[in-house]
GROMACS .gro file of C-alpha atoms in nm:
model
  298
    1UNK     CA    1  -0.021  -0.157  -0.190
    2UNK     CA    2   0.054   0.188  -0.045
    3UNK     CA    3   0.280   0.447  -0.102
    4UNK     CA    4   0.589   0.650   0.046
    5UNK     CA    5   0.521   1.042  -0.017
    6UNK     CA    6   0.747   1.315   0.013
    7UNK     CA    7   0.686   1.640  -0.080
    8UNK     CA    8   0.862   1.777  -0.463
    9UNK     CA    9   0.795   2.097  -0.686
   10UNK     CA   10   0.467   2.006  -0.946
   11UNK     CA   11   0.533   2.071  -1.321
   12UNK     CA   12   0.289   2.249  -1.461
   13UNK     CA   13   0.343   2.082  -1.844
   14UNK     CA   14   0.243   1.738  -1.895
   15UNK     CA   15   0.559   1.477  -1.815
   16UNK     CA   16   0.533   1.166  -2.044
   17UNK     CA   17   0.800   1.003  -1.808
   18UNK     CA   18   0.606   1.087  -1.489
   19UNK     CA   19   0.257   0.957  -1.657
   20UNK     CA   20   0.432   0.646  -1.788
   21UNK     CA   21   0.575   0.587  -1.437
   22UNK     CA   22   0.260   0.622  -1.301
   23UNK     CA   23   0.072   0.385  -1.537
   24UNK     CA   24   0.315   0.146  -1.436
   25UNK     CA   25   0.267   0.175  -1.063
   26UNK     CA   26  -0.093   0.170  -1.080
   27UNK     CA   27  -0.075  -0.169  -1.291
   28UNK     CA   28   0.145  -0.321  -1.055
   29UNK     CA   29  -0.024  -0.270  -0.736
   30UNK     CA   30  -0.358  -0.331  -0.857
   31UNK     CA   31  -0.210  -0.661  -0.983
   32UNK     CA   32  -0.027  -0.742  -0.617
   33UNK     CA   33  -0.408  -0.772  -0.446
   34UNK     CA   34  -0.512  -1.042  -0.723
   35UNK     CA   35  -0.173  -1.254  -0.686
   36UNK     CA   36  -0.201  -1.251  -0.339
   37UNK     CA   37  -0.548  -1.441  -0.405
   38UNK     CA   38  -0.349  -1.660  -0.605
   39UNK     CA   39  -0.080  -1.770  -0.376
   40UNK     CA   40  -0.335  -1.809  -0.069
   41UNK     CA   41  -0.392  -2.168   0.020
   42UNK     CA   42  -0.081  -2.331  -0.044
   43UNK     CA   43   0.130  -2.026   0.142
   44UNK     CA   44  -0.075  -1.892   0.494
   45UNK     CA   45  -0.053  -1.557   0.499
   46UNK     CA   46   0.242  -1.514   0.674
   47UNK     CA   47   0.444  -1.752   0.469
   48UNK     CA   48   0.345  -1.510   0.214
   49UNK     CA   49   0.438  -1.200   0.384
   50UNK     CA   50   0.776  -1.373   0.454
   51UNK     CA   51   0.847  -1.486   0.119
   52UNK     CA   52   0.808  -1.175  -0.053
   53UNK     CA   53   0.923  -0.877   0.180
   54UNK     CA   54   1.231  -1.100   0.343
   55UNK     CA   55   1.335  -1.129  -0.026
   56UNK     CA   56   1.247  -0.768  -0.095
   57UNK     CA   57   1.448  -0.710   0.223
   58UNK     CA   58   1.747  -0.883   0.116
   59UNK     CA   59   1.762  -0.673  -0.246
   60UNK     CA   60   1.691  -0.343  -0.022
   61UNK     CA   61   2.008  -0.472   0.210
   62UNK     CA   62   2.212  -0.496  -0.148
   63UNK     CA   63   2.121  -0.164  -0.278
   64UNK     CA   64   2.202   0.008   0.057
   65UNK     CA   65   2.512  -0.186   0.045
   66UNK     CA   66   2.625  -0.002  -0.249
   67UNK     CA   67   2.419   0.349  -0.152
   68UNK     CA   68   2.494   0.377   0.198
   69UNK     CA   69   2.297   0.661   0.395
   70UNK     CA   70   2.278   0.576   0.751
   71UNK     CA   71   2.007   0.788   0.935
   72UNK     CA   72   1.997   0.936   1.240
   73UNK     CA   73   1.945   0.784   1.538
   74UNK     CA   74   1.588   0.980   1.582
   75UNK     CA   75   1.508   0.900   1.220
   76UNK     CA   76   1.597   0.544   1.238
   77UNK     CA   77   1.358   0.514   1.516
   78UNK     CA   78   1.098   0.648   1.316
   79UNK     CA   79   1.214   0.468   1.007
   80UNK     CA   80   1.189   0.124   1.211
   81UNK     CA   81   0.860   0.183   1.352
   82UNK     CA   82   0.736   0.271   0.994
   83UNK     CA   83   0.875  -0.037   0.855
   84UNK     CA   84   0.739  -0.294   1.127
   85UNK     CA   85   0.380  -0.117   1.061
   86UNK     CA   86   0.419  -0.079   0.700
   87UNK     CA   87   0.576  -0.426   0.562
   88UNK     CA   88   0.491  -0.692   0.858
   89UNK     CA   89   0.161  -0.566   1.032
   90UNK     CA   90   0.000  -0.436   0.668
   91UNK     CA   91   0.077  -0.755   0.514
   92UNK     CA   92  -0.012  -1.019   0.753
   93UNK     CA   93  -0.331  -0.854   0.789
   94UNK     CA   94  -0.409  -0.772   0.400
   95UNK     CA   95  -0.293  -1.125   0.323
   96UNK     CA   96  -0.464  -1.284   0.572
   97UNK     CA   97  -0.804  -1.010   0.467
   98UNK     CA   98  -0.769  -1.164   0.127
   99UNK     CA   99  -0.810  -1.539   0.248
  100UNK     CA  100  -1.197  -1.413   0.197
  101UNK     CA  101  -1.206  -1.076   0.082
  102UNK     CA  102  -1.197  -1.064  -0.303
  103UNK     CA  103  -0.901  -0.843  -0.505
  104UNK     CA  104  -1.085  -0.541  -0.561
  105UNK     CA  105  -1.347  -0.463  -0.296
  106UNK     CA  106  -0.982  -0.518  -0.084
  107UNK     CA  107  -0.819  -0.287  -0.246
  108UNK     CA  108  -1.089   0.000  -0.231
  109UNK     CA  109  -1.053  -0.074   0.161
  110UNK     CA  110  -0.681  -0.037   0.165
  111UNK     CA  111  -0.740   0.328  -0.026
  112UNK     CA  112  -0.905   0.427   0.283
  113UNK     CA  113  -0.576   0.491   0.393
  114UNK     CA  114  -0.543   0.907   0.347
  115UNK     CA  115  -0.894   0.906   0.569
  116UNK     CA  116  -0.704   0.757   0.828
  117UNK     CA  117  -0.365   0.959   0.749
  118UNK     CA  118  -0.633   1.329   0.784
  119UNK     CA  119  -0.744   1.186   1.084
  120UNK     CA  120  -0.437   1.115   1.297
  121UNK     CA  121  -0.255   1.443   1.129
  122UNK     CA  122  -0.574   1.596   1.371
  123UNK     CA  123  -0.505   1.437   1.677
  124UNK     CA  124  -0.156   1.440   1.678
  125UNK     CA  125  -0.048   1.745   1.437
  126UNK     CA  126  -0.368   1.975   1.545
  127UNK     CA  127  -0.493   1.996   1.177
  128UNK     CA  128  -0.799   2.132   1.111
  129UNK     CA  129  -1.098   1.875   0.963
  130UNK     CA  130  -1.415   2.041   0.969
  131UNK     CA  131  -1.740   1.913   0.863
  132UNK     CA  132  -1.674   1.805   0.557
  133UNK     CA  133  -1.351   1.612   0.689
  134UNK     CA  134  -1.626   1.415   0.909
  135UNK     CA  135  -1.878   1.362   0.610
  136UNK     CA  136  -1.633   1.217   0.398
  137UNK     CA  137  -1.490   1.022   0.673
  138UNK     CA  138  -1.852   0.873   0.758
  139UNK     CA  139  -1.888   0.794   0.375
  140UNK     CA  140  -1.580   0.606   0.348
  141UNK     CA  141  -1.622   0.374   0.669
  142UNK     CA  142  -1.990   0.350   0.556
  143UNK     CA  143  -1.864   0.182   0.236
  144UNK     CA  144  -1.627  -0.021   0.432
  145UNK     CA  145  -1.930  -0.157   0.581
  146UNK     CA  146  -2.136  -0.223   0.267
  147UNK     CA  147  -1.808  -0.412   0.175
  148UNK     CA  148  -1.774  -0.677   0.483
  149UNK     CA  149  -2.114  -0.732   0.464
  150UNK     CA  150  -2.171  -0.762   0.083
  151UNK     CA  151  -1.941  -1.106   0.086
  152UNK     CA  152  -2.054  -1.320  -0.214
  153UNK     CA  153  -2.366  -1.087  -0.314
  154UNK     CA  154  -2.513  -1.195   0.060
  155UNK     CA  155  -2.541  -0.988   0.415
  156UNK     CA  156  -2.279  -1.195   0.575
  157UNK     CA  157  -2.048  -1.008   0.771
  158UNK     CA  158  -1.668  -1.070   0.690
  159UNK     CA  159  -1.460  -0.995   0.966
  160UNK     CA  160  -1.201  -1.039   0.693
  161UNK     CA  161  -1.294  -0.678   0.588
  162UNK     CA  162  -1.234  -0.513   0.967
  163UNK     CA  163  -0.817  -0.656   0.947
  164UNK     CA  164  -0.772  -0.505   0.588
  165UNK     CA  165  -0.896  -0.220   0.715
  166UNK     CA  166  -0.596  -0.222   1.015
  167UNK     CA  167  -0.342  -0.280   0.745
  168UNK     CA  168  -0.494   0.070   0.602
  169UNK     CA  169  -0.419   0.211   0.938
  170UNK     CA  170  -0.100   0.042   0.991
  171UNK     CA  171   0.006   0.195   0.641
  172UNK     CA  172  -0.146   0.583   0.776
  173UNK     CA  173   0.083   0.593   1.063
  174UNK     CA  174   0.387   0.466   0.880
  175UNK     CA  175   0.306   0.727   0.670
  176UNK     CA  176   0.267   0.985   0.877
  177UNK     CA  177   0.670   0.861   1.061
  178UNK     CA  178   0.787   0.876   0.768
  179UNK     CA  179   0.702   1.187   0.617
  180UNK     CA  180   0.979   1.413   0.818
  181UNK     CA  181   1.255   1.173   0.696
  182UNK     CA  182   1.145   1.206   0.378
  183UNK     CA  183   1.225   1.598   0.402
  184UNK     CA  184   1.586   1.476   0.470
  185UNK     CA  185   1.714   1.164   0.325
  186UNK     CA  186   1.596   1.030  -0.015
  187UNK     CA  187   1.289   0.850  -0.135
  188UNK     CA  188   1.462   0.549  -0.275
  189UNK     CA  189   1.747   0.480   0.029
  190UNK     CA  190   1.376   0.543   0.319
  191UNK     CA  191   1.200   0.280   0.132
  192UNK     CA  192   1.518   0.059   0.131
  193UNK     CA  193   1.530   0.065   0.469
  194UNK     CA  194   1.210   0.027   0.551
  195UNK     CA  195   1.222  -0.297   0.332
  196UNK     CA  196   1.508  -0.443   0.488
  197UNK     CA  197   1.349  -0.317   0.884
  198UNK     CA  198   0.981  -0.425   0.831
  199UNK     CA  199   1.117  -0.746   0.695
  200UNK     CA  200   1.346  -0.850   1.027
  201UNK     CA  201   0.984  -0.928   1.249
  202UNK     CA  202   0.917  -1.254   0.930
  203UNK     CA  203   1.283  -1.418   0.986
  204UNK     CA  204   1.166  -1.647   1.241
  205UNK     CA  205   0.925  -1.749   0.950
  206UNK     CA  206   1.172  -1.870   0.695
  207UNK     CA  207   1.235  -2.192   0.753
  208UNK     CA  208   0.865  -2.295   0.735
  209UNK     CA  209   0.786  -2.085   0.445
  210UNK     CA  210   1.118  -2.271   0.213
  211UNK     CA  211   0.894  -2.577   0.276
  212UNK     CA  212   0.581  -2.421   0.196
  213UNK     CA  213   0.744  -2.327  -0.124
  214UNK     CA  214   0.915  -2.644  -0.219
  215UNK     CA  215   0.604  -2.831  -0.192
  216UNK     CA  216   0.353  -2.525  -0.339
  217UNK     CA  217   0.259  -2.543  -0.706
  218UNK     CA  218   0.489  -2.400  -0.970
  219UNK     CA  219   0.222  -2.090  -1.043
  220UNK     CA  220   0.283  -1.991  -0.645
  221UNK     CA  221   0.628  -1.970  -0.683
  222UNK     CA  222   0.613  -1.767  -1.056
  223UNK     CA  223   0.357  -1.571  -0.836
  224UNK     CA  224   0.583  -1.464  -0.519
  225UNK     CA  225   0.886  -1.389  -0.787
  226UNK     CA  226   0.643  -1.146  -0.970
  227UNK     CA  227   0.508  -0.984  -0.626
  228UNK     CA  228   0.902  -0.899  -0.573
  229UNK     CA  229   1.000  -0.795  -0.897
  230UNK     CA  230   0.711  -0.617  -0.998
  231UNK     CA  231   0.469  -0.428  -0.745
  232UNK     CA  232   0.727  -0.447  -0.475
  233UNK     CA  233   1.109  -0.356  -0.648
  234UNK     CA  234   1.007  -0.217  -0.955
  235UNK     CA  235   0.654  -0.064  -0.804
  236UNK     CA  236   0.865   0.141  -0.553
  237UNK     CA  237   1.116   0.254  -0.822
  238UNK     CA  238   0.849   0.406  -1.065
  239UNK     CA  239   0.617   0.555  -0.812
  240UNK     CA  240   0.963   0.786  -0.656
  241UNK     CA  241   0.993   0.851  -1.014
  242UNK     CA  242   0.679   0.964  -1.014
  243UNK     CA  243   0.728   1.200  -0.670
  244UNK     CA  244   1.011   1.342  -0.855
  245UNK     CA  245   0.842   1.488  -1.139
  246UNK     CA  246   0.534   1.576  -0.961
  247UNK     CA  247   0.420   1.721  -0.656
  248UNK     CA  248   0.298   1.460  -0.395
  249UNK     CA  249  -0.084   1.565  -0.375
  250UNK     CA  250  -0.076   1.544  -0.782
  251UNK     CA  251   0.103   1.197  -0.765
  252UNK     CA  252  -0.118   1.033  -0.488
  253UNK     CA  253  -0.430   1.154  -0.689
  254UNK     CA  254  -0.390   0.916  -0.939
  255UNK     CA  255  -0.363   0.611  -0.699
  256UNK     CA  256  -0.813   0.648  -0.732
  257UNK     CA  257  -0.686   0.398  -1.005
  258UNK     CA  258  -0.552   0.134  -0.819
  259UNK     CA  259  -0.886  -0.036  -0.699
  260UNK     CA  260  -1.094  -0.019  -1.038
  261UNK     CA  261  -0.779  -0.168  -1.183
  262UNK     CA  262  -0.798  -0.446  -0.917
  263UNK     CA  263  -1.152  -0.520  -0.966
  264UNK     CA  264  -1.099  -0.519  -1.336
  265UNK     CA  265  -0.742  -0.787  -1.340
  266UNK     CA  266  -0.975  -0.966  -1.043
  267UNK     CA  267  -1.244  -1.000  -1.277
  268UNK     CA  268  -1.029  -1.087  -1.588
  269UNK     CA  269  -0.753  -1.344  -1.412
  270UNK     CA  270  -1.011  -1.490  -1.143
  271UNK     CA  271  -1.328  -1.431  -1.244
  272UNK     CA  272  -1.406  -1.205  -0.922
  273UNK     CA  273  -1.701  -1.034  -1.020
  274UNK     CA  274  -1.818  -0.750  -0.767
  275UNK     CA  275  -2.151  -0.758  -0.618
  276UNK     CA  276  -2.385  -0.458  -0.632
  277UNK     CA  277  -2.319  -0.423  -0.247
  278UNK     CA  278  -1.977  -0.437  -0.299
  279UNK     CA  279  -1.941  -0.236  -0.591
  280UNK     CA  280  -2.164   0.064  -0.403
  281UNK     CA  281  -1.951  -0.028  -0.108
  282UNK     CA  282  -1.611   0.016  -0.316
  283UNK     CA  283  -1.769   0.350  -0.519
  284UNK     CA  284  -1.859   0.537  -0.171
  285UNK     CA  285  -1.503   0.394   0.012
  286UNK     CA  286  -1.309   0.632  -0.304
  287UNK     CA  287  -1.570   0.909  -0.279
  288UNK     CA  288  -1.543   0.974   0.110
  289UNK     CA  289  -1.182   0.981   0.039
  290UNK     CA  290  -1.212   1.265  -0.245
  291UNK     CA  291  -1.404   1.448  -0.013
  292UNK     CA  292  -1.140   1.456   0.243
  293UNK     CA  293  -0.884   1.549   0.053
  294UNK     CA  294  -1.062   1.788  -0.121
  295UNK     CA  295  -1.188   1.964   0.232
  296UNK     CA  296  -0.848   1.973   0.375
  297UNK     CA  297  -0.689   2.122   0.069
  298UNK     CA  298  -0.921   2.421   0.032
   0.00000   0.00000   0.00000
């Protein structure tokens, strides 16, 4: 899972509310890329991207309907652009990623995410990347690599791999849409409506994916109700706690936890252990990222 940023004042002191808040993300979304493996099978991944966002679209739809902030008509272009990228492109193609890709080597792919976010701030916002930039980016793809190839301990190539690593992409431009309306509207009412947008594209899905449900096993169902509750409703409301007590760049550091959190509930829940291709794969994905962001802050 990947996050909405906006940019807030750091605190210098350590905040037990923003830690806790964090903790709580970072649990959650590590947690979403091993239920997903769960509920694979007896829901195709689009059933599954329908029957969690179009619910987590409908509880987005309720909140607004109480905390109405209609954007402007410029924003809610960007807004519904962001959302179609962000909730029905990324999850189609992580869900349908995950049909082969285990939880945690897919979740050190999705982290590539702020490699792809330095890159098209470059092209499109003229930002500097330097050498480094490059080197970092080169280590991170290379670990991608290592990754689809390193299926089940083999040299298989997973093309699996390649369409998580578009839902990382699709998640890098919705972030970089989204990041001016963040200056002017709230963090909680933008991801609201990009819930209740992104979801729209999965109606047409609904029908078939009641059946799917009806006839899927009891632990499918529990699983979907604890993708929407958890790393989607409650994962969104803790992590813009979070932004609010910290400053963005200190907030999205901590998200380096998300994938060894994955590979660790992965291993525990589904007995996913990582092979030594992956695992190198996963460890250089994370480091070319570090080095980004660490060459385009200084």
């Amino acid at each position: 899972m990947t996050a909405i940023t906006g940019d807030t004042g750091a605190k210098s002191r350590f905040d037990v509310v923003a830690f806790l808040a964090i903790v709580v993300t970072i649990v959650f979304w590590a947690s979403s890329f091993v239920v997903i493996r769960v509920c694979l099978g007896p829901l195709t991944p689009v059933e599954l991207a329908t029957a969690r966002y179009v619910t987590a679209g409908l509880i987005a739809f309720g909140y607004l309907a109480f905390r109405w902030i209609a954007p402007s008509r410029q924003d809610f272009l960007r807004i519904s652009v962001a959302a179609i990228l962000f909730i029905a492109a990324y999850a189609v193609l992580l869900n349908t990623g995950e049909q082969t890709v285990p939880a945690g080597p897919a979740s050190f792919i999705i982290n590539t995410m702020p490699v792809f976010t330095a890159l098209i701030a470059t092209f499109v916002l003229g930002e500097r990347f330097g050498h480094w930039g490059w080197f970092g980016t080169a280590v991170s793809f290379g670990g991608v690599a290592l990754i689809a190839v390193g299926a089940d301990g083999g040299f298989g190539l997973d093309p699996n791999a390649v369409l998580i690593l578009g839902a990382a992409l699709c998640s890098a431009v919705a972030s970089v849409l989204q990041k001016p309306v963040l200056g002017r509207m709230p963090a909680l009412t933008v991801t609201a409506w990009v819930l209740l947008i992104g979801s729209v594209p999965l109606f047409p899905a609904v029908p078939t994916t009641v059946k799917a449900l009806i006839a899927a096993p009891a632990i499918v169902n529990w699983s979907v109700a604890y993708l929407v509750i958890f790393p989607t409703a409650i994962g969104y409301v803790t992590w813009a706690i979070a932004l609010k007590r910290l400053s963005a760049a200190r907030a999205t550091n901590f998200l380096y936890g998300v994938p060894p959190t994955a590979t660790l509930v992965g291993f525990l829940w589904l007995g996913e252990a990582p092979s030594l291709v992956g695992a190198i794969g996963g460890a250089m994905a994370i480091l070319g990222v570090v080095i980004v962001n660490v060459m385009r802050r200084r």
